[in-house]
Every structure is written in structure tokens, then in C-alpha cells.
PDB file of C-alpha atoms and ligand atoms in Angstrom:
ATOM      1  CA  MET I  25     103.465  69.665  71.895  1.00  0.00           C
ATOM      2  CA  ASN I  26     103.850  73.395  72.403  1.00  0.00           C
ATOM      3  CA  CYS I  27     107.362  74.097  73.741  1.00  0.00           C
ATOM      4  CA  LYS I  28     107.087  77.845  74.161  1.00  0.00           C
ATOM      5  CA  LEU I  29     108.536  79.020  77.462  1.00  0.00           C
ATOM      6  CA  LEU I  30     105.441  80.874  78.685  1.00  0.00           C
ATOM      7  CA  SER I  31     102.811  78.765  77.008  1.00  0.00           C
ATOM      8  CA  GLY I  32      99.504  79.007  78.956  1.00  0.00           C
ATOM      9  CA  LYS I  33     100.731  81.814  81.209  1.00  0.00           C
ATOM     10  CA  LYS I  34      98.957  85.115  81.680  1.00  0.00           C
ATOM     11  CA  GLY I  35     100.393  88.364  82.972  1.00  0.00           C
ATOM     12  CA  VAL I  36     100.200  92.116  83.442  1.00  0.00           C
ATOM     13  CA  ILE I  37     102.939  94.367  82.110  1.00  0.00           C
ATOM     14  CA  PHE I  38     103.399  97.886  83.467  1.00  0.00           C
ATOM     15  CA  GLY I  39     105.519 100.539  81.795  1.00  0.00           C
ATOM     16  CA  ALA I  40     105.628 100.020  78.011  1.00  0.00           C
ATOM     17  CA  LEU I  41     105.712 103.690  76.950  1.00  0.00           C
ATOM     18  CA  ASN I  42     107.393 103.425  73.531  1.00  0.00           C
ATOM     19  CA  GLU I  43     109.452 100.966  71.545  1.00  0.00           C
ATOM     20  CA  ASN I  44     112.581 101.786  73.568  1.00  0.00           C
ATOM     21  CA  SER I  45     110.941 100.819  76.862  1.00  0.00           C
ATOM     22  CA  ILE I  46     112.242  97.693  78.494  1.00  0.00           C
ATOM     23  CA  ALA I  47     108.619  96.690  79.179  1.00  0.00           C
ATOM     24  CA  TRP I  48     107.852  96.988  75.454  1.00  0.00           C
ATOM     25  CA  LYS I  49     110.477  94.332  74.681  1.00  0.00           C
ATOM     26  CA  VAL I  50     109.250  92.135  77.495  1.00  0.00           C
ATOM     27  CA  ALA I  51     105.672  92.387  76.212  1.00  0.00           C
ATOM     28  CA  GLU I  52     106.712  91.414  72.668  1.00  0.00           C
ATOM     29  CA  ARG I  53     108.907  88.529  73.826  1.00  0.00           C
ATOM     30  CA  ALA I  54     106.333  87.233  76.334  1.00  0.00           C
ATOM     31  CA  VAL I  55     103.690  87.003  73.598  1.00  0.00           C
ATOM     32  CA  GLU I  56     106.226  85.342  71.290  1.00  0.00           C
ATOM     33  CA  GLU I  57     106.798  82.746  74.026  1.00  0.00           C
ATOM     34  CA  GLY I  58     103.107  81.996  74.210  1.00  0.00           C
ATOM     35  CA  ALA I  59     101.913  84.247  77.086  1.00  0.00           C
ATOM     36  CA  GLU I  60      98.718  86.268  77.061  1.00  0.00           C
ATOM     37  CA  ILE I  61      99.159  89.721  78.505  1.00  0.00           C
ATOM     38  CA  VAL I  62      97.359  92.873  79.594  1.00  0.00           C
ATOM     39  CA  LEU I  63      99.239  96.144  79.185  1.00  0.00           C
ATOM     40  CA  THR I  64      98.931  99.028  81.602  1.00  0.00           C
ATOM     41  CA  ASN I  65     100.250 102.559  81.991  1.00  0.00           C
ATOM     42  CA  THR I  66      99.044 105.915  83.349  1.00  0.00           C
ATOM     43  CA  ALA I  67      96.266 107.730  81.468  1.00  0.00           C
ATOM     44  CA  MET I  68      98.790 110.448  80.628  1.00  0.00           C
ATOM     45  CA  ALA I  69     101.323 107.953  79.247  1.00  0.00           C
ATOM     46  CA  LEU I  70      98.564 106.356  77.171  1.00  0.00           C
ATOM     47  CA  ARG I  71      97.901 109.739  75.577  1.00  0.00           C
ATOM     48  CA  MET I  72     101.549 110.689  75.067  1.00  0.00           C
ATOM     49  CA  GLY I  73     103.105 107.295  74.330  1.00  0.00           C
ATOM     50  CA  ASP I  74     102.588 104.314  72.046  1.00  0.00           C
ATOM     51  CA  THR I  75     101.144 101.722  74.470  1.00  0.00           C
ATOM     52  CA  ASN I  76      97.870 101.464  72.509  1.00  0.00           C
ATOM     53  CA  ALA I  77      99.743 100.746  69.285  1.00  0.00           C
ATOM     54  CA  LEU I  78     101.625  97.937  71.026  1.00  0.00           C
ATOM     55  CA  ALA I  79      98.357  96.485  72.318  1.00  0.00           C
ATOM     56  CA  GLU I  80      96.990  96.483  68.767  1.00  0.00           C
ATOM     57  CA  LYS I  81     100.120  94.808  67.443  1.00  0.00           C
ATOM     58  CA  LEU I  82      99.992  92.139  70.134  1.00  0.00           C
ATOM     59  CA  ASN I  83      96.222  91.736  69.903  1.00  0.00           C
ATOM     60  CA  THR I  84      95.614  92.537  73.531  1.00  0.00           C
ATOM     61  CA  ILE I  85      94.020  95.173  75.730  1.00  0.00           C
ATOM     62  CA  VAL I  86      95.256  98.172  77.715  1.00  0.00           C
ATOM     63  CA  ILE I  87      93.828  99.040  81.122  1.00  0.00           C
ATOM     64  CA  ALA I  88      94.864 102.501  82.435  1.00  0.00           C
ATOM     65  CA  ALA I  89      96.263 102.629  85.968  1.00  0.00           C
ATOM     66  CA  ASP I  90      98.488 104.995  87.879  1.00  0.00           C
ATOM     67  CA  ALA I  91     100.560 102.631  89.956  1.00  0.00           C
ATOM     68  CA  THR I  92     100.500 105.047  92.908  1.00  0.00           C
ATOM     69  CA  ASN I  93      96.705 104.997  93.026  1.00  0.00           C
ATOM     70  CA  ILE I  94      95.122 102.100  94.940  1.00  0.00           C
ATOM     71  CA  ASP I  95      91.656 102.531  93.413  1.00  0.00           C
ATOM     72  CA  GLU I  96      93.069 102.445  89.888  1.00  0.00           C
ATOM     73  CA  LEU I  97      95.224  99.392  90.734  1.00  0.00           C
ATOM     74  CA  ASP I  98      92.176  97.689  92.250  1.00  0.00           C
ATOM     75  CA  HIS I  99      90.236  98.360  89.041  1.00  0.00           C
ATOM     76  CA  LEU I 100      93.152  97.012  86.986  1.00  0.00           C
ATOM     77  CA  MET I 101      93.287  93.758  88.953  1.00  0.00           C
ATOM     78  CA  LYS I 102      89.517  93.176  88.730  1.00  0.00           C
ATOM     79  CA  LYS I 103      89.371  93.993  85.009  1.00  0.00           C
ATOM     80  CA  THR I 104      92.364  91.772  84.308  1.00  0.00           C
ATOM     81  CA  MET I 105      90.707  88.814  86.002  1.00  0.00           C
ATOM     82  CA  GLU I 106      87.540  89.553  84.077  1.00  0.00           C
ATOM     83  CA  HIS I 107      89.457  89.707  80.816  1.00  0.00           C
ATOM     84  CA  PHE I 108      91.212  86.376  81.377  1.00  0.00           C
ATOM     85  CA  GLY I 109      88.314  84.734  83.181  1.00  0.00           C
ATOM     86  CA  GLY I 110      90.652  83.823  86.043  1.00  0.00           C
ATOM     87  CA  LYS I 111      93.940  84.404  87.717  1.00  0.00           C
ATOM     88  CA  ILE I 112      97.349  85.383  86.311  1.00  0.00           C
ATOM     89  CA  ASP I 113     100.906  84.037  86.566  1.00  0.00           C
ATOM     90  CA  PHE I 114     103.187  87.078  86.313  1.00  0.00           C
ATOM     91  CA  ILE I 115     103.416  90.846  86.784  1.00  0.00           C
ATOM     92  CA  LEU I 116     106.195  93.132  85.504  1.00  0.00           C
ATOM     93  CA  HIS I 117     106.689  96.458  87.333  1.00  0.00           C
ATOM     94  CA  SER I 118     108.756  98.533  84.921  1.00  0.00           C
ATOM     95  CA  ILE I 119     108.149 101.994  86.385  1.00  0.00           C
ATOM     96  CA  GLY I 120     110.489 104.779  87.352  1.00  0.00           C
ATOM     97  CA  MET I 121     110.352 108.563  87.573  1.00  0.00           C
ATOM     98  CA  SER I 122     112.032 111.278  89.657  1.00  0.00           C
ATOM     99  CA  PRO I 123     110.796 114.878  89.500  1.00  0.00           C
ATOM    100  CA  ASN I 124     114.092 115.921  91.146  1.00  0.00           C
ATOM    101  CA  VAL I 125     116.045 114.340  88.253  1.00  0.00           C
ATOM    102  CA  ARG I 126     113.649 115.871  85.740  1.00  0.00           C
ATOM    103  CA  LYS I 127     113.978 119.367  87.204  1.00  0.00           C
ATOM    104  CA  GLY I 128     117.752 119.064  87.627  1.00  0.00           C
ATOM    105  CA  ARG I 129     117.699 119.326  91.456  1.00  0.00           C
ATOM    106  CA  HIS I 130     121.024 118.320  92.963  1.00  0.00           C
ATOM    107  CA  TYR I 131     121.013 115.536  95.620  1.00  0.00           C
ATOM    108  CA  SER I 132     122.246 118.051  98.216  1.00  0.00           C
ATOM    109  CA  ASP I 133     119.339 120.364  97.376  1.00  0.00           C
ATOM    110  CA  LEU I 134     116.390 118.013  96.982  1.00  0.00           C
ATOM    111  CA  ASP I 135     112.805 119.232  96.865  1.00  0.00           C
ATOM    112  CA  TYR I 136     111.130 116.995  99.470  1.00  0.00           C
ATOM    113  CA  ASP I 137     107.746 117.004  97.787  1.00  0.00           C
ATOM    114  CA  TYR I 138     109.485 115.774  94.653  1.00  0.00           C
ATOM    115  CA  LEU I 139     111.384 113.194  96.724  1.00  0.00           C
ATOM    116  CA  ALA I 140     108.085 111.876  98.097  1.00  0.00           C
ATOM    117  CA  LYS I 141     106.838 111.527  94.529  1.00  0.00           C
ATOM    118  CA  THR I 142     110.037 109.768  93.400  1.00  0.00           C
ATOM    119  CA  ILE I 143     109.672 107.237  96.224  1.00  0.00           C
ATOM    120  CA  ASP I 144     105.976 106.732  95.667  1.00  0.00           C
ATOM    121  CA  ILE I 145     106.210 106.275  91.893  1.00  0.00           C
ATOM    122  CA  SER I 146     109.500 104.354  91.717  1.00  0.00           C
ATOM    123  CA  ALA I 147     109.312 102.149  94.891  1.00  0.00           C
ATOM    124  CA  VAL I 148     106.134 102.257  96.980  1.00  0.00           C
ATOM    125  CA  SER I 149     104.095 101.619  93.797  1.00  0.00           C
ATOM    126  CA  PHE I 150     105.706  98.141  93.764  1.00  0.00           C
ATOM    127  CA  HIS I 151     104.279  97.522  97.223  1.00  0.00           C
ATOM    128  CA  LYS I 152     100.908  98.895  96.128  1.00  0.00           C
ATOM    129  CA  VAL I 153     100.850  96.604  93.061  1.00  0.00           C
ATOM    130  CA  ILE I 154     101.707  93.512  95.124  1.00  0.00           C
ATOM    131  CA  GLN I 155      99.294  94.402  97.944  1.00  0.00           C
ATOM    132  CA  THR I 156      96.433  95.008  95.528  1.00  0.00           C
ATOM    133  CA  ALA I 157      97.201  91.817  93.662  1.00  0.00           C
ATOM    134  CA  ARG I 158      97.176  89.873  96.927  1.00  0.00           C
ATOM    135  CA  LYS I 159      93.959  91.445  98.223  1.00  0.00           C
ATOM    136  CA  ASN I 160      92.206  90.593  94.956  1.00  0.00           C
ATOM    137  CA  ASP I 161      93.797  87.103  94.992  1.00  0.00           C
ATOM    138  CA  VAL I 162      94.963  87.671  91.406  1.00  0.00           C
ATOM    139  CA  MET I 163      98.068  85.433  91.399  1.00  0.00           C
ATOM    140  CA  ASN I 164      98.143  81.735  90.675  1.00  0.00           C
ATOM    141  CA  GLN I 165     100.314  79.571  92.915  1.00  0.00           C
ATOM    142  CA  TRP I 166     103.980  79.678  91.845  1.00  0.00           C
ATOM    143  CA  GLY I 167     103.383  82.997  90.098  1.00  0.00           C
ATOM    144  CA  SER I 168     106.157  85.518  89.606  1.00  0.00           C
ATOM    145  CA  ILE I 169     106.298  89.252  90.319  1.00  0.00           C
ATOM    146  CA  LEU I 170     109.265  91.231  89.007  1.00  0.00           C
ATOM    147  CA  ALA I 171     110.519  94.828  89.114  1.00  0.00           C
ATOM    148  CA  LEU I 172     113.464  96.515  87.448  1.00  0.00           C
ATOM    149  CA  SER I 173     116.247  98.042  89.469  1.00  0.00           C
ATOM    150  CA  TYR I 174     119.707  99.594  89.081  1.00  0.00           C
ATOM    151  CA  VAL I 175     123.074  99.058  90.817  1.00  0.00           C
ATOM    152  CA  ALA I 176     122.847 102.592  92.278  1.00  0.00           C
ATOM    153  CA  ALA I 177     120.789 100.870  95.009  1.00  0.00           C
ATOM    154  CA  GLN I 178     124.141  99.503  96.321  1.00  0.00           C
ATOM    155  CA  ARG I 179     126.772 101.900  94.961  1.00  0.00           C
ATOM    156  CA  THR I 180     126.905 105.625  94.506  1.00  0.00           C
ATOM    157  CA  PHE I 181     126.553 106.961  90.949  1.00  0.00           C
ATOM    158  CA  TYR I 182     126.864 110.657  90.383  1.00  0.00           C
ATOM    159  CA  GLY I 183     123.679 111.869  88.672  1.00  0.00           C
ATOM    160  CA  TYR I 184     121.350 109.080  89.669  1.00  0.00           C
ATOM    161  CA  ASN I 185     120.168 111.283  92.472  1.00  0.00           C
ATOM    162  CA  ASP I 186     117.159 110.282  94.614  1.00  0.00           C
ATOM    163  CA  MET I 187     116.383 107.357  92.270  1.00  0.00           C
ATOM    164  CA  ALA I 188     119.156 105.507  94.148  1.00  0.00           C
ATOM    165  CA  ASP I 189     117.135 105.783  97.371  1.00  0.00           C
ATOM    166  CA  ALA I 190     114.002 104.659  95.545  1.00  0.00           C
ATOM    167  CA  LYS I 191     115.801 101.596  94.086  1.00  0.00           C
ATOM    168  CA  SER I 192     117.100 100.588  97.538  1.00  0.00           C
ATOM    169  CA  LEU I 193     113.521 100.610  98.840  1.00  0.00           C
ATOM    170  CA  LEU I 194     112.263  98.772  95.770  1.00  0.00           C
ATOM    171  CA  GLU I 195     114.722  95.943  96.347  1.00  0.00           C
ATOM    172  CA  SER I 196     113.794  95.838 100.035  1.00  0.00           C
ATOM    173  CA  ILE I 197     110.085  95.525  99.181  1.00  0.00           C
ATOM    174  CA  ALA I 198     110.904  92.511  96.998  1.00  0.00           C
ATOM    175  CA  ARG I 199     112.471  90.836 100.027  1.00  0.00           C
ATOM    176  CA  SER I 200     109.860  91.804 102.601  1.00  0.00           C
ATOM    177  CA  PHE I 201     106.812  90.944 100.478  1.00  0.00           C
ATOM    178  CA  GLY I 202     108.616  87.978  98.925  1.00  0.00           C
ATOM    179  CA  TYR I 203     108.624  86.318 102.331  1.00  0.00           C
ATOM    180  CA  ILE I 204     104.904  86.863 102.898  1.00  0.00           C
ATOM    181  CA  TYR I 205     103.667  85.940  99.427  1.00  0.00           C
ATOM    182  CA  GLY I 206     106.080  83.040  99.172  1.00  0.00           C
ATOM    183  CA  ARG I 207     105.018  81.399 102.422  1.00  0.00           C
ATOM    184  CA  GLU I 208     101.372  81.969 101.643  1.00  0.00           C
ATOM    185  CA  LYS I 209     101.049  81.167  97.961  1.00  0.00           C
ATOM    186  CA  GLN I 210     104.491  80.292  96.636  1.00  0.00           C
ATOM    187  CA  VAL I 211     104.460  83.540  94.667  1.00  0.00           C
ATOM    188  CA  ARG I 212     108.037  84.694  94.025  1.00  0.00           C
ATOM    189  CA  ILE I 213     109.133  88.303  94.007  1.00  0.00           C
ATOM    190  CA  ASN I 214     112.436  89.513  92.590  1.00  0.00           C
ATOM    191  CA  THR I 215     114.162  92.543  91.073  1.00  0.00           C
ATOM    192  CA  ILE I 216     116.463  92.569  88.043  1.00  0.00           C
ATOM    193  CA  SER I 217     119.269  95.132  88.251  1.00  0.00           C
ATOM    194  CA  GLN I 218     119.730  96.137  84.622  1.00  0.00           C
ATOM    195  CA  SER I 219     122.633  97.869  82.783  1.00  0.00           C
ATOM    196  CA  PRO I 220     122.116 101.503  81.704  1.00  0.00           C
ATOM    197  CA  THR I 221     119.708 101.310  78.733  1.00  0.00           C
ATOM    198  CA  PRO I 222     118.823 104.114  76.319  1.00  0.00           C
ATOM    199  CA  THR I 223     115.119 104.593  77.118  1.00  0.00           C
ATOM    200  CA  THR I 224     113.051 107.682  78.001  1.00  0.00           C
ATOM    201  CA  ALA I 225     113.633 107.139  81.732  1.00  0.00           C
ATOM    202  CA  GLY I 226     117.327 106.196  81.280  1.00  0.00           C
ATOM    203  CA  GLN I 227     118.179 109.206  79.171  1.00  0.00           C
ATOM    204  CA  GLY I 228     116.740 111.530  81.824  1.00  0.00           C
ATOM    205  CA  VAL I 229     119.664 110.677  84.122  1.00  0.00           C
ATOM    206  CA  LYS I 230     122.399 113.361  84.168  1.00  0.00           C
ATOM    207  CA  GLY I 231     125.475 112.292  82.205  1.00  0.00           C
ATOM    208  CA  PHE I 232     123.663 109.205  80.848  1.00  0.00           C
ATOM    209  CA  ASP I 233     125.787 108.836  77.715  1.00  0.00           C
ATOM    210  CA  ASN I 234     129.008 108.819  79.758  1.00  0.00           C
ATOM    211  CA  LEU I 235     127.476 106.322  82.173  1.00  0.00           C
ATOM    212  CA  LEU I 236     126.483 104.054  79.257  1.00  0.00           C
ATOM    213  CA  ASP I 237     129.996 104.179  77.781  1.00  0.00           C
ATOM    214  CA  PHE I 238     131.744 103.784  81.178  1.00  0.00           C
ATOM    215  CA  SER I 239     129.699 100.792  82.211  1.00  0.00           C
ATOM    216  CA  ASP I 240     130.143  99.178  78.785  1.00  0.00           C
ATOM    217  CA  ARG I 241     133.952  99.514  79.090  1.00  0.00           C
ATOM    218  CA  MET I 242     133.846  98.194  82.642  1.00  0.00           C
ATOM    219  CA  SER I 243     131.714  95.135  81.932  1.00  0.00           C
ATOM    220  CA  PRO I 244     133.495  92.031  80.610  1.00  0.00           C
ATOM    221  CA  LEU I 245     130.405  91.088  78.601  1.00  0.00           C
ATOM    222  CA  GLY I 246     129.455  94.674  77.756  1.00  0.00           C
ATOM    223  CA  ASN I 247     126.185  96.365  78.685  1.00  0.00           C
ATOM    224  CA  ALA I 248     123.033  94.247  78.529  1.00  0.00           C
ATOM    225  CA  ASP I 249     120.498  95.826  76.168  1.00  0.00           C
ATOM    226  CA  ALA I 250     116.714  95.943  76.476  1.00  0.00           C
ATOM    227  CA  ASP I 251     116.137  92.847  74.345  1.00  0.00           C
ATOM    228  CA  GLU I 252     118.527  90.857  76.524  1.00  0.00           C
ATOM    229  CA  CYS I 253     116.813  92.180  79.630  1.00  0.00           C
ATOM    230  CA  ALA I 254     113.466  91.022  78.212  1.00  0.00           C
ATOM    231  CA  ASN I 255     114.846  87.522  77.762  1.00  0.00           C
ATOM    232  CA  TYR I 256     116.051  87.442  81.361  1.00  0.00           C
ATOM    233  CA  CYS I 257     112.654  88.648  82.572  1.00  0.00           C
ATOM    234  CA  LEU I 258     110.994  85.773  80.696  1.00  0.00           C
ATOM    235  CA  THR I 259     113.097  83.197  82.504  1.00  0.00           C
ATOM    236  CA  LEU I 260     111.845  84.600  85.774  1.00  0.00           C
ATOM    237  CA  PHE I 261     108.220  84.340  84.638  1.00  0.00           C
ATOM    238  CA  SER I 262     108.808  80.751  83.508  1.00  0.00           C
ATOM    239  CA  ASP I 263     108.623  77.573  85.577  1.00  0.00           C
ATOM    240  CA  LEU I 264     112.414  77.207  85.216  1.00  0.00           C
ATOM    241  CA  THR I 265     113.009  79.580  88.146  1.00  0.00           C
ATOM    242  CA  LYS I 266     110.317  78.440  90.604  1.00  0.00           C
ATOM    243  CA  LYS I 267     112.570  78.561  93.653  1.00  0.00           C
ATOM    244  CA  VAL I 268     114.143  81.976  92.937  1.00  0.00           C
ATOM    245  CA  THR I 269     112.633  84.578  95.233  1.00  0.00           C
ATOM    246  CA  MET I 270     113.502  87.679  97.299  1.00  0.00           C
ATOM    247  CA  GLN I 271     116.568  88.288  95.095  1.00  0.00           C
ATOM    248  CA  ASN I 272     118.095  91.248  93.357  1.00  0.00           C
ATOM    249  CA  LEU I 273     119.584  89.690  90.206  1.00  0.00           C
ATOM    250  CA  PHE I 274     122.243  91.568  88.317  1.00  0.00           C
ATOM    251  CA  HIS I 275     121.805  91.625  84.567  1.00  0.00           C
ATOM    252  CA  ASP I 276     124.717  93.874  83.713  1.00  0.00           C
ATOM    253  CA  GLY I 277     127.451  92.012  81.813  1.00  0.00           C
ATOM    254  CA  GLY I 278     129.436  91.645  85.046  1.00  0.00           C
ATOM    255  CA  PHE I 279     129.637  95.374  85.851  1.00  0.00           C
ATOM    256  CA  SER I 280     128.533  95.050  89.477  1.00  0.00           C
ATOM    257  CA  ASN I 281     131.536  92.866  90.380  1.00  0.00           C
ATOM    258  CA  MET I 282     134.166  94.950  88.601  1.00  0.00           C
ATOM    259  CA  GLY I 283     136.655  97.401  90.109  1.00  0.00           C
ATOM    260  CA  MET I 284     138.593  98.622  87.104  1.00  0.00           C
ATOM    261  CA  SER I 285     138.899  97.160  83.607  1.00  0.00           C
ATOM    262  CA  LEU I 286     141.680  97.663  81.079  1.00  0.00           C
ATOM    263  CA  ARG I 287     139.270  99.258  78.554  1.00  0.00           C
ATOM    264  CA  ALA I 288     138.022 101.812  81.110  1.00  0.00           C
ATOM    265  CA  SER I 289     141.562 102.448  82.354  1.00  0.00           C
ATOM    266  CA  GLU I 290     142.898 103.118  78.847  1.00  0.00           C
ATOM    267  CA  GLN I 291     140.182 105.663  78.253  1.00  0.00           C
ATOM    268  CA  TYR I 292     140.888 107.281  81.621  1.00  0.00           C
ATOM    269  CA  ASN I 293     144.611 107.531  80.784  1.00  0.00           C
ATOM    270  CA  LYS I 294     143.788 109.480  77.631  1.00  0.00           C
ATOM    271  CA  SER I 295     142.707 112.362  79.806  1.00  0.00           C
ATOM    272  CA  PHE I 296     146.243 112.487  81.300  1.00  0.00           C
ATOM    273  CA  GLU I 297     147.765 112.470  77.781  1.00  0.00           C
ATOM    274  CA  TYR I 298     145.456 115.339  76.849  1.00  0.00           C
ATOM    275  CA  ASP I 299     146.528 117.208  79.994  1.00  0.00           C
ATOM    276  CA  LYS I 300     150.191 116.833  78.994  1.00  0.00           C
ATOM    277  CA  GLU I 301     149.542 117.964  75.390  1.00  0.00           C
ATOM    278  CA  HIS I 302     147.321 120.885  76.441  1.00  0.00           C
ATOM    279  CA  PRO I 303     148.852 122.144  79.706  1.00  0.00           C
ATOM    280  CA  PHE I 304     147.113 125.529  79.460  1.00  0.00           C
ATOM    281  CA  ASP I 305     143.520 124.287  78.668  1.00  0.00           C
TER     282      ASP I 305
HETATM  283  N1  NAD U 420     116.956 102.690  81.268  1.00  0.00           N
HETATM  284  C1  NAD U 420     117.870 102.358  82.140  1.00  0.00           C
HETATM  285  O1  NAD U 420     119.031 102.749  82.049  1.00  0.00           O
HETATM  286  C2  NAD U 420     117.473 101.485  83.311  1.00  0.00           C
HETATM  287  C3  NAD U 420     118.484 100.777  84.012  1.00  0.00           C
HETATM  288  C4  NAD U 420     118.107  99.985  85.126  1.00  0.00           C
HETATM  289  C5  NAD U 420     116.775  99.960  85.491  1.00  0.00           C
HETATM  290  N2  NAD U 420     115.827 100.651  84.791  1.00  0.00           N
HETATM  291  C6  NAD U 420     114.442 100.612  85.237  1.00  0.00           C
HETATM  292  O2  NAD U 420     113.647 100.011  84.244  1.00  0.00           O
HETATM  293  C7  NAD U 420     112.291 100.421  84.463  1.00  0.00           C
HETATM  294  C8  NAD U 420     111.660 100.821  83.143  1.00  0.00           C
HETATM  295  O3  NAD U 420     112.227 101.990  82.639  1.00  0.00           O
HETATM  296  P1  NAD U 420     112.675 102.214  81.142  1.00  0.00           P
HETATM  297  O4  NAD U 420     114.155 102.431  81.165  1.00  0.00           O
HETATM  298  O5  NAD U 420     112.104 101.160  80.264  1.00  0.00           O
HETATM  299  O6  NAD U 420     112.060 103.645  80.796  1.00  0.00           O
HETATM  300  P2  NAD U 420     110.624 104.088  80.225  1.00  0.00           P
HETATM  301  O7  NAD U 420     110.616 105.563  80.393  1.00  0.00           O
HETATM  302  O8  NAD U 420     110.395 103.568  78.893  1.00  0.00           O
HETATM  303  O9  NAD U 420     109.577 103.422  81.260  1.00  0.00           O
HETATM  304  C9  NAD U 420     109.161 104.006  82.460  1.00  0.00           C
HETATM  305  C10 NAD U 420     107.669 103.781  82.577  1.00  0.00           C
HETATM  306  O10 NAD U 420     107.166 104.160  83.842  1.00  0.00           O
HETATM  307  C11 NAD U 420     105.834 104.582  83.618  1.00  0.00           C
HETATM  308  N3  NAD U 420     105.314 105.319  84.776  1.00  0.00           N
HETATM  309  C12 NAD U 420     105.764 106.509  85.293  1.00  0.00           C
HETATM  310  N4  NAD U 420     105.018 106.857  86.341  1.00  0.00           N
HETATM  311  C13 NAD U 420     104.068 105.883  86.474  1.00  0.00           C
HETATM  312  C14 NAD U 420     102.995 105.711  87.379  1.00  0.00           C
HETATM  313  N5  NAD U 420     102.724 106.581  88.356  1.00  0.00           N
HETATM  314  N6  NAD U 420     102.187 104.615  87.226  1.00  0.00           N
HETATM  315  C15 NAD U 420     102.444 103.698  86.226  1.00  0.00           C
HETATM  316  N7  NAD U 420     103.466 103.833  85.356  1.00  0.00           N
HETATM  317  C16 NAD U 420     104.274 104.938  85.476  1.00  0.00           C
HETATM  318  C17 NAD U 420     105.980 105.481  82.384  1.00  0.00           C
HETATM  319  O11 NAD U 420     104.759 105.812  81.771  1.00  0.00           O
HETATM  320  C18 NAD U 420     106.885 104.571  81.528  1.00  0.00           C
HETATM  321  O12 NAD U 420     106.034 103.722  80.743  1.00  0.00           O
HETATM  322  C19 NAD U 420     112.332 101.510  85.494  1.00  0.00           C
HETATM  323  O13 NAD U 420     112.086 100.988  86.765  1.00  0.00           O
HETATM  324  C20 NAD U 420     113.800 101.954  85.445  1.00  0.00           C
HETATM  325  O14 NAD U 420     114.216 102.605  86.620  1.00  0.00           O
HETATM  326  C21 NAD U 420     116.171 101.407  83.718  1.00  0.00           C
END
């Protein structure tokens, strides 16, 4: 008997750019657990990143798709069904990008064309992926669709900028479409709210290293890393979580329910000691 968690399951994984990407770890772990996968990313990311190398390693294929482009998503869904000779069981949306963050625009001085791009790439693309999957009838009953989010959807984090607005919408789409797809085909839709993680997207956030350290000190279990996130994603693709839907699930070592920890407070107090020792700095 094969006891692998995702044995017999098939899925599409968006967003594996390089070995630091959360989606990269999910792809590796999903295959280890017996899943068959198709990898996808934008044509540009396929040229600049290492997605093709991952596909080779995992003995699978890559189908290019910009997740903001309906025609490309439609092509992806059709080609995926062709590749597997049938429907799939899970989709991972692991996509985020803000031109305002990239160009260092402050939240009080946003470029609105950039904002539209942030929202389209980081949130509306999730709707587009689900809508295209549904129209092509790609998902098996009791399938699972998952996106990655961040606690800035609920709380304010200096530096996260317009990505916070995008994440709020992303989580809302999981609820709104989760109702429709759940009633219709028992497909569940969730988001995982992950700790800060040193990836290409993560490190683009202003003050990322401080954020990483602060949230690690604040979390009783410490930050969750990308490998741990991958493991959590797999549980949501598995049959062990069939009745979990329309949820935003925190995977953050407890951070989201903390106010102040001793470890963070001790570090904070050091700044007062420094002030006393260096009154003229
Ligand atoms: N790194 C963190 O600290 C952190 C924390 C919480 C949530 N997340 C979320 O995790 C997800 C994955 O990010 P990551 O940290 O692994 O970084 P990453 O940079 O490795 O992955 C981001 C991916 O998005 C892809 N992408 C960008 N625009 C796209 C488009 N138009 N169509 C399709 N793909 C596109 C990129 O090519 C890349 O593969 C994102 O949603 C991110 O917001 C990250």
C-alpha cells in the first residue's frame, strides 16, 4: 500500500522562481508525497529564474502563463488537462509583486498605475486562476485551491505598502469564490498567512531583515520557514482537510496572536540603554 499523503493527486504550482521560492519547496515536497505536478510562471520569470531546472529535477513540464492574462491561463488549463489526460486536484497560487514597493514609492505617494498592477498581479490573478479553472472544469470534486498571504492584510506593517491592500483582497476572494466553488463542486479555497520568509519577493519589502528578526522574537514558536510552509500547504492539498474552506490560516509561529514578547521587549529596551550611554548621538 502506498501511504504517501498526495498519492494519485495532480496539481498546478504557480510561482517557483528559484530555490528560495515558497512554491519551489511546495513543488519538491508535493512530488515527494506522490503528487504529479505541472509548474507555471511568466515567460519572463522562465527566462530569468530557475523554474525549468526544477521541472527537469522533478521530471515534469513547465507551461508559461502570466496569471493576469486570461488567454494564457486558459491555455495553461487546457494544456494541463491534456498533459494529465484528465482533471486535477490542487492549485497553488504563490504570486506577489508590487511595482510601488519595487520603485520605493511611499504609501502616501502611490503611483496609481502601479497600484492597479499590484492588485492585478497579487490579488485579482487569484480570481482569474479560479475562474479559468472553473470555466474549463479543471478541478476534481473535493479539490483544493490555495494562495499565500501575509498578516499585513489585517494589521499595519510599515514598509509592506500597497501589498497589504492586495492581500486583503486576496483573502476576500478566497471567501467569495470558496462559497461558489464549494457549493457547486466541493472545491475548497483557502489562504495561508505565512511568516516573513527570505525569498526574492520577501526581500523586496522595505526593512525586511528587521521585520524577520522582530517577528521571530515575537513568535513563541519562531518564524515558520519555507520548508515548513510547504508542509502546511501539502496538508491542505490532502484529503485530511476536506472540510476546511474559505479560511485564512495563520502559519506564523503564533505571531498573529501576540502583543509583546519578552524577547522583543528586551531588544527594544536595549535602544533605551544605548540612548543613556550615548546621550549626544
Ligand atoms: N516571502 C515572504 O516573506 C512572504 C510572506 C508571506 C506571504 N508571501 C507570499 O508568498 C507568495 C510567494 O512569494 P515568495 O516569497 O515565494 O517569493 P518569490 O519571489 O520566490 O515568488 C513570487 C512569484 O510570483 C511570480 N509572479 C510575479 N508576477 C506574476 C504573474 N503576473 N503571473 C504569474 N506569476 C507571477 C514570480 O515570477 C515568482 O515566481 C507571494 O504571494 C508572497 O506574497 C511571502
